[in-house]
Amino acid sequence: MTGIESRRWFHPRGSLARPGWESVVDATVPGWAHTGLRVAELSDGDEIVCEEPGTERVVVPLSGAFAVVHTEEGRVTETHLAGRASVFDGPTDVLYLSAAAGARITGRGRVAVAESPTTDLRPTRHIPASEIPIELRGAGSSSRQVHNFGTPQALDAARLIVCEVITPAQNWSSYPPHKHDEHVPGAESRLEEIYYFESAPVAGSPASPDAAFGLFSAYASPAGDIEIDAQVRSGDIALVPYGYHGPAAAAPGYDLYYLNVMAGPDPDRSWLISDDPAHAWVRDTWERTPVDPRLPYGDTTEGPRR
C-alpha cells in the first residue's frame, strides 16, 4: 500500500481543520458516508454552531464545561454540560441531539460532536455522568475502561453508536484485532468507525504532555485494503471504513484515550464484530486473568487524577 493510501485514513491533529473547528470529518472526506466528528477548543466568548438539518449528534465534553442552546420545532432549550477536567477523569455528561435539532455551543475547554446523517427522529436527551454505564473490558494487559453512553443499550439513537475508551499505560485495547465490514445477520454488522485520540503522561510523571503517545494499527480484510501503523497523539484521528483494526496500544508512561464514533448502512443499529481468527484465542485467556487493578479511572472517592 502506498504512503498516499495510508495517509487517506490517518489524519494528524489539525490536518482536517475548518474555520472554528480543529478537526471535521464528514461526507466531504472521500470514501466516507455514515459518520462524522467535529472537535473544537473554545475560550470564553467563543461559539460553535451545528445547524445542518438531518444529522443526529452527541455532544461530548473532552475537558471543561459547556452550554448548548438547541432549537427543535421552534422550542429553544439551554442544556448545561458539567464536563470534566480531562478525558482521564472518568465519564462526563453528554447531550444527544435529535436530527431535528440545531445547536450553538459555548464554554471553555475541548468538545467533540459525534454525528451521523439520518431522517429518523429520536428524542433529544441529556445523559448525566452518573447514568453512564462503565465497563471494564478485557483483563491483564488487555484491560481497558469503556464509557458506553452512546451504545444501543444506553441510548435511543437512529444510527449513531458512540463510546469512549481509556487504556492505561502499557496496556492494549481494540484487541484482539477485529472488523465490522460485512452484513452477517446476528454475527457481524457494517460500521464505519472514527477513532479520535488523546494521550497524557501517567499521574505524577515529569514528562511533558506533548511527549505522550500511543500506537494504532489497521490492516486489510476481504472487504478492502487499508494500512495504518501510526504513532497517535492528542488530537489525531484515524478512520476505519473497513478492515481489521487494533491494537490501540498505550506506550509505557502514557495513558491513551479514544472516542469511537460508528454508524453504517445496515437496517439494525448494532455493534457486531468478527475477530481476526489468528488472534481470537486471546479472549479465552481473560477468564483466568484479573482486570488491571489501576482501573477504574475517575473514582470520585480519590479525587481527580489530574
Tab-separated table of C-alpha atoms in Angstrom:
chain	number	residue	atom	x	y	z
A	1	MET	CA	0.000	0.000	0.000
A	2	THR	CA	1.312	3.432	-0.896
A	3	GLY	CA	2.026	6.135	1.621
A	4	ILE	CA	-0.701	8.224	-0.012
A	5	GLU	CA	-3.252	5.465	0.605
A	6	SER	CA	-2.163	5.198	4.245
A	7	ARG	CA	-2.488	8.964	4.780
A	8	ARG	CA	-6.004	8.789	3.381
A	9	TRP	CA	-7.194	7.188	6.621
A	10	PHE	CA	-4.910	8.730	9.283
A	11	HIS	CA	-5.061	12.452	9.991
A	12	PRO	CA	-2.735	14.235	12.452
A	13	ARG	CA	-4.155	16.924	14.691
A	14	GLY	CA	-5.302	19.970	12.747
A	15	SER	CA	-4.987	18.437	9.284
A	16	LEU	CA	-8.804	18.375	8.954
A	17	ALA	CA	-9.279	21.911	10.292
A	18	ARG	CA	-12.069	24.257	9.203
A	19	PRO	CA	-12.962	27.727	10.471
A	20	GLY	CA	-13.902	27.395	14.143
A	21	TRP	CA	-13.050	23.699	14.248
A	22	GLU	CA	-9.764	21.927	14.924
A	23	SER	CA	-10.995	18.865	13.016
A	24	VAL	CA	-14.027	17.961	10.899
A	25	VAL	CA	-14.833	14.529	9.490
A	26	ASP	CA	-17.893	14.352	7.234
A	27	ALA	CA	-19.020	13.186	3.807
A	28	THR	CA	-16.548	15.535	2.099
A	29	VAL	CA	-13.814	13.039	3.051
A	30	PRO	CA	-13.505	10.737	0.012
A	31	GLY	CA	-14.963	7.303	0.717
A	32	TRP	CA	-16.786	8.430	3.864
A	33	ALA	CA	-20.573	8.429	4.210
A	34	HIS	CA	-22.150	7.377	7.518
A	35	THR	CA	-20.346	9.082	10.414
A	36	GLY	CA	-18.955	12.460	11.297
A	37	LEU	CA	-16.916	14.139	14.013
A	38	ARG	CA	-16.190	17.744	14.919
A	39	VAL	CA	-13.622	18.789	17.535
A	40	ALA	CA	-13.080	22.316	18.824
A	41	GLU	CA	-11.201	24.108	21.574
A	42	LEU	CA	-13.181	27.030	22.986
A	43	SER	CA	-12.271	30.016	25.099
A	44	ASP	CA	-14.628	32.392	26.865
A	45	GLY	CA	-16.712	34.202	24.259
A	46	ASP	CA	-16.267	31.582	21.529
A	47	GLU	CA	-19.276	29.912	19.928
A	48	ILE	CA	-19.557	26.980	17.523
A	49	VAL	CA	-22.665	26.150	15.546
A	50	CYS	CA	-24.133	22.807	14.429
A	51	GLU	CA	-27.284	23.570	12.495
A	52	GLU	CA	-27.182	21.339	9.412
A	53	PRO	CA	-30.555	19.543	9.213
A	54	GLY	CA	-30.886	15.791	9.008
A	55	THR	CA	-27.992	14.972	11.343
A	56	GLU	CA	-28.200	13.395	14.789
A	57	ARG	CA	-25.409	14.347	17.193
A	58	VAL	CA	-23.845	13.580	20.551
A	59	VAL	CA	-22.044	16.472	22.267
A	60	VAL	CA	-19.149	15.139	24.377
A	61	PRO	CA	-17.091	17.452	26.629
A	62	LEU	CA	-13.465	16.318	26.458
A	63	SER	CA	-12.283	18.857	29.009
A	64	GLY	CA	-14.107	21.793	30.506
A	65	ALA	CA	-17.812	22.675	30.726
A	66	PHE	CA	-20.252	23.888	28.080
A	67	ALA	CA	-23.683	25.343	27.457
A	68	VAL	CA	-25.663	24.047	24.487
A	69	VAL	CA	-28.558	26.135	23.202
A	70	HIS	CA	-30.595	23.820	20.968
A	71	THR	CA	-33.624	24.625	18.857
A	72	GLU	CA	-36.159	21.980	17.870
A	73	GLU	CA	-39.624	22.537	16.354
A	74	GLY	CA	-39.476	26.180	17.380
A	75	ARG	CA	-38.585	25.426	21.005
A	76	VAL	CA	-35.332	26.812	22.377
A	77	THR	CA	-33.685	24.936	25.265
A	78	GLU	CA	-30.385	25.513	27.040
A	79	THR	CA	-28.580	22.497	28.492
A	80	HIS	CA	-25.506	22.863	30.684
A	81	LEU	CA	-22.871	20.128	30.446
A	82	ALA	CA	-20.801	19.965	33.642
A	83	GLY	CA	-17.985	18.214	31.807
A	84	ARG	CA	-14.737	17.146	33.461
A	85	ALA	CA	-11.134	18.186	33.947
A	86	SER	CA	-9.805	15.763	31.316
A	87	VAL	CA	-10.763	12.607	29.453
A	88	PHE	CA	-8.861	10.626	32.102
A	89	ASP	CA	-11.118	11.805	34.947
A	90	GLY	CA	-13.968	9.398	34.381
A	91	PRO	CA	-17.187	9.829	32.410
A	92	THR	CA	-18.809	13.129	31.531
A	93	ASP	CA	-22.418	14.049	30.995
A	94	VAL	CA	-23.324	14.182	27.297
A	95	LEU	CA	-26.160	15.548	25.166
A	96	TYR	CA	-27.847	13.582	22.384
A	97	LEU	CA	-29.443	15.911	19.842
A	98	SER	CA	-32.284	14.799	17.587
A	99	ALA	CA	-31.771	15.093	13.836
A	100	ALA	CA	-34.397	17.862	14.003
A	101	ALA	CA	-32.305	19.998	16.383
A	102	GLY	CA	-29.774	22.713	15.690
A	103	ALA	CA	-27.286	23.747	18.365
A	104	ARG	CA	-24.951	26.518	19.445
A	105	ILE	CA	-22.186	25.597	21.881
A	106	THR	CA	-20.288	27.932	24.191
A	107	GLY	CA	-17.921	27.325	27.096
A	108	ARG	CA	-14.274	26.809	27.850
A	109	GLY	CA	-12.292	23.680	27.021
A	110	ARG	CA	-12.300	20.975	24.360
A	111	VAL	CA	-15.504	19.500	22.978
A	112	ALA	CA	-16.329	16.786	20.445
A	113	VAL	CA	-19.533	16.423	18.436
A	114	ALA	CA	-20.223	12.963	17.009
A	115	GLU	CA	-22.566	12.948	14.016
A	116	SER	CA	-24.496	10.734	11.619
A	117	PRO	CA	-26.872	11.758	8.811
A	118	THR	CA	-30.423	10.459	9.260
A	119	THR	CA	-34.065	11.411	8.728
A	120	ASP	CA	-35.167	9.180	11.628
A	121	LEU	CA	-36.039	11.414	14.577
A	122	ARG	CA	-35.278	10.271	18.121
A	123	PRO	CA	-35.785	12.398	21.246
A	124	THR	CA	-33.102	14.793	22.423
A	125	ARG	CA	-31.700	13.604	25.746
A	126	HIS	CA	-29.240	14.846	28.365
A	127	ILE	CA	-27.425	11.918	29.994
A	128	PRO	CA	-25.745	12.768	33.336
A	129	ALA	CA	-22.399	11.188	34.136
A	130	SER	CA	-23.978	9.220	36.983
A	131	GLU	CA	-26.152	7.301	34.485
A	132	ILE	CA	-23.412	6.321	32.036
A	133	PRO	CA	-22.583	2.582	32.050
A	134	ILE	CA	-18.899	1.969	32.836
A	135	GLU	CA	-17.477	-1.307	31.537
A	136	LEU	CA	-14.100	-2.800	32.461
A	137	ARG	CA	-13.339	-4.807	29.346
A	138	GLY	CA	-10.606	-7.400	28.866
A	139	ALA	CA	-8.110	-8.473	31.518
A	140	GLY	CA	-4.448	-8.179	32.433
A	141	SER	CA	-2.534	-6.070	29.911
A	142	SER	CA	-5.639	-6.013	27.710
A	143	SER	CA	-7.701	-4.236	30.400
A	144	ARG	CA	-9.448	-1.005	29.431
A	145	GLN	CA	-12.299	1.167	30.654
A	146	VAL	CA	-15.277	1.846	28.374
A	147	HIS	CA	-17.907	4.557	28.841
A	148	ASN	CA	-20.960	3.281	26.948
A	149	PHE	CA	-23.059	6.454	26.822
A	150	GLY	CA	-23.982	6.106	23.144
A	151	THR	CA	-24.329	2.351	22.638
A	152	PRO	CA	-27.650	0.700	21.697
A	153	GLN	CA	-28.192	-0.496	25.276
A	154	ALA	CA	-27.792	3.013	26.712
A	155	LEU	CA	-29.122	5.447	24.109
A	156	ASP	CA	-32.121	5.536	21.793
A	157	ALA	CA	-30.475	6.869	18.625
A	158	ALA	CA	-31.246	6.349	14.970
A	159	ARG	CA	-27.824	5.291	13.669
A	160	LEU	CA	-25.059	6.556	15.934
A	161	ILE	CA	-23.064	4.263	18.204
A	162	VAL	CA	-20.645	6.241	20.381
A	163	CYS	CA	-18.392	5.305	23.297
A	164	GLU	CA	-15.033	6.255	24.765
A	165	VAL	CA	-12.180	4.070	25.939
A	166	ILE	CA	-9.356	4.647	28.427
A	167	THR	CA	-6.306	2.395	28.105
A	168	PRO	CA	-3.791	2.565	30.986
A	169	ALA	CA	-0.087	2.918	30.189
A	170	GLN	CA	1.423	-0.285	28.712
A	171	ASN	CA	-1.973	-1.862	28.015
A	172	TRP	CA	-3.546	-2.795	24.674
A	173	SER	CA	-7.129	-2.160	23.616
A	174	SER	CA	-9.123	-2.676	20.413
A	175	TYR	CA	-7.702	-6.146	20.853
A	176	PRO	CA	-7.891	-8.809	19.540
A	177	PRO	CA	-7.931	-7.093	16.143
A	178	HIS	CA	-11.458	-7.221	14.772
A	179	LYS	CA	-13.608	-5.994	11.924
A	180	HIS	CA	-17.192	-4.948	11.216
A	181	ASP	CA	-17.383	-4.574	7.459
A	182	GLU	CA	-19.788	-7.342	6.371
A	183	HIS	CA	-23.525	-7.723	6.947
A	184	VAL	CA	-23.915	-11.148	8.561
A	185	PRO	CA	-27.223	-11.142	10.493
A	186	GLY	CA	-26.627	-11.933	14.133
A	187	ALA	CA	-22.847	-12.134	13.693
A	188	GLU	CA	-21.366	-9.009	12.109
A	189	SER	CA	-22.565	-5.535	11.140
A	190	ARG	CA	-21.225	-2.958	8.706
A	191	LEU	CA	-19.981	0.111	10.545
A	192	GLU	CA	-17.660	2.943	9.628
A	193	GLU	CA	-15.573	3.888	12.654
A	194	ILE	CA	-13.788	7.047	13.728
A	195	TYR	CA	-11.045	6.987	16.370
A	196	TYR	CA	-10.258	10.335	17.998
A	197	PHE	CA	-7.201	10.048	20.282
A	198	GLU	CA	-5.783	11.788	23.326
A	199	SER	CA	-2.734	10.762	25.341
A	200	ALA	CA	-1.225	12.052	28.582
A	201	PRO	CA	1.617	11.204	30.962
A	202	VAL	CA	0.575	8.996	33.870
A	203	ALA	CA	-0.292	10.853	37.071
A	204	GLY	CA	2.822	12.182	38.808
A	205	SER	CA	5.049	11.832	35.723
A	206	PRO	CA	7.637	14.546	34.967
A	207	ALA	CA	7.032	14.103	31.218
A	208	SER	CA	5.704	16.874	29.016
A	209	PRO	CA	2.126	16.321	27.777
A	210	ASP	CA	3.443	16.865	24.253
A	211	ALA	CA	5.602	13.751	24.615
A	212	ALA	CA	2.646	11.430	25.263
A	213	PHE	CA	1.761	8.937	22.548
A	214	GLY	CA	0.294	5.550	21.711
A	215	LEU	CA	0.231	3.256	18.695
A	216	PHE	CA	-2.647	2.257	16.422
A	217	SER	CA	-2.895	-0.319	13.665
A	218	ALA	CA	-5.405	-1.264	10.960
A	219	TYR	CA	-4.966	-3.741	8.117
A	220	ALA	CA	-6.785	-5.327	5.195
A	221	SER	CA	-9.761	-7.658	5.284
A	222	PRO	CA	-11.639	-9.187	2.330
A	223	ALA	CA	-13.752	-6.010	2.286
A	224	GLY	CA	-10.840	-3.754	1.351
A	225	ASP	CA	-7.207	-2.738	1.653
A	226	ILE	CA	-6.176	-0.440	4.471
A	227	GLU	CA	-2.913	0.077	6.315
A	228	ILE	CA	-2.406	2.250	9.366
A	229	ASP	CA	0.651	1.830	11.593
A	230	ALA	CA	0.922	5.134	13.377
A	231	GLN	CA	2.068	6.884	16.495
A	232	VAL	CA	-1.052	8.626	17.797
A	233	ARG	CA	-1.070	11.779	19.882
A	234	SER	CA	-3.718	14.091	21.298
A	235	GLY	CA	-5.995	15.350	18.547
A	236	ASP	CA	-5.085	12.733	15.937
A	237	ILE	CA	-7.868	10.925	14.066
A	238	ALA	CA	-7.946	7.509	12.379
A	239	LEU	CA	-10.736	6.495	10.010
A	240	VAL	CA	-11.641	2.817	9.584
A	241	PRO	CA	-14.015	2.280	6.628
A	242	TYR	CA	-13.305	-1.483	6.586
A	243	GLY	CA	-10.589	-3.923	7.585
A	244	TYR	CA	-9.252	-5.349	10.800
A	245	HIS	CA	-8.254	-2.746	13.366
A	246	GLY	CA	-6.275	-2.957	16.568
A	247	PRO	CA	-4.403	-2.866	18.720
A	248	ALA	CA	-4.523	0.611	20.155
A	249	ALA	CA	-1.525	0.418	22.469
A	250	ALA	CA	-0.676	2.855	25.271
A	251	ALA	CA	3.081	3.415	25.498
A	252	PRO	CA	4.791	2.871	28.867
A	253	GLY	CA	4.421	6.047	30.930
A	254	TYR	CA	1.456	7.388	28.926
A	255	ASP	CA	-2.274	6.710	29.194
A	256	LEU	CA	-4.315	6.559	25.987
A	257	TYR	CA	-7.899	7.683	25.326
A	258	TYR	CA	-10.051	7.400	22.258
A	259	LEU	CA	-13.567	8.385	21.298
A	260	ASN	CA	-15.246	5.925	18.919
A	261	VAL	CA	-17.971	7.057	16.525
A	262	MET	CA	-19.736	4.357	14.470
A	263	ALA	CA	-22.655	4.086	12.056
A	264	GLY	CA	-23.376	2.123	8.918
A	265	PRO	CA	-25.836	1.150	6.210
A	266	ASP	CA	-27.348	-1.938	7.839
A	267	PRO	CA	-31.033	-1.851	8.862
A	268	ASP	CA	-30.267	-2.649	12.505
A	269	ARG	CA	-28.275	-0.398	14.836
A	270	SER	CA	-25.929	-2.983	16.340
A	271	TRP	CA	-22.228	-3.428	17.064
A	272	LEU	CA	-21.364	-6.957	15.951
A	273	ILE	CA	-17.735	-7.836	15.253
A	274	SER	CA	-15.544	-10.645	13.957
A	275	ASP	CA	-12.107	-11.154	15.499
A	276	ASP	CA	-9.108	-11.862	13.302
A	277	PRO	CA	-9.070	-15.695	13.508
A	278	ALA	CA	-5.311	-15.684	14.073
A	279	HIS	CA	-5.706	-13.795	17.351
A	280	ALA	CA	-9.214	-14.645	18.586
A	281	TRP	CA	-7.824	-17.162	21.103
A	282	VAL	CA	-6.569	-14.274	23.253
A	283	ARG	CA	-10.100	-13.662	24.561
A	284	ASP	CA	-10.108	-17.106	26.185
A	285	THR	CA	-7.149	-16.123	28.395
A	286	TRP	CA	-9.139	-13.322	30.046
A	287	GLU	CA	-11.243	-15.760	32.064
A	288	ARG	CA	-8.259	-16.680	34.229
A	289	THR	CA	-6.615	-13.244	34.357
A	290	PRO	CA	-7.710	-10.399	36.673
A	291	VAL	CA	-8.591	-6.926	35.453
A	292	ASP	CA	-5.805	-4.356	35.755
A	293	PRO	CA	-6.083	-3.017	39.347
A	294	ARG	CA	-5.430	0.551	38.147
A	295	LEU	CA	-8.979	0.612	36.788
A	296	PRO	CA	-11.421	2.244	37.022
A	297	TYR	CA	-10.062	5.730	36.427
A	298	GLY	CA	-12.037	8.658	37.724
A	299	ASP	CA	-13.006	7.220	41.132
A	300	THR	CA	-14.512	10.268	42.828
A	301	THR	CA	-13.595	8.961	46.261
A	302	GLU	CA	-9.965	9.614	45.371
A	303	GLY	CA	-10.479	12.924	43.573
A	304	PRO	CA	-9.381	13.839	40.055
A	305	ARG	CA	-6.204	12.211	38.738
A	306	ARG	CA	-5.182	15.432	37.026
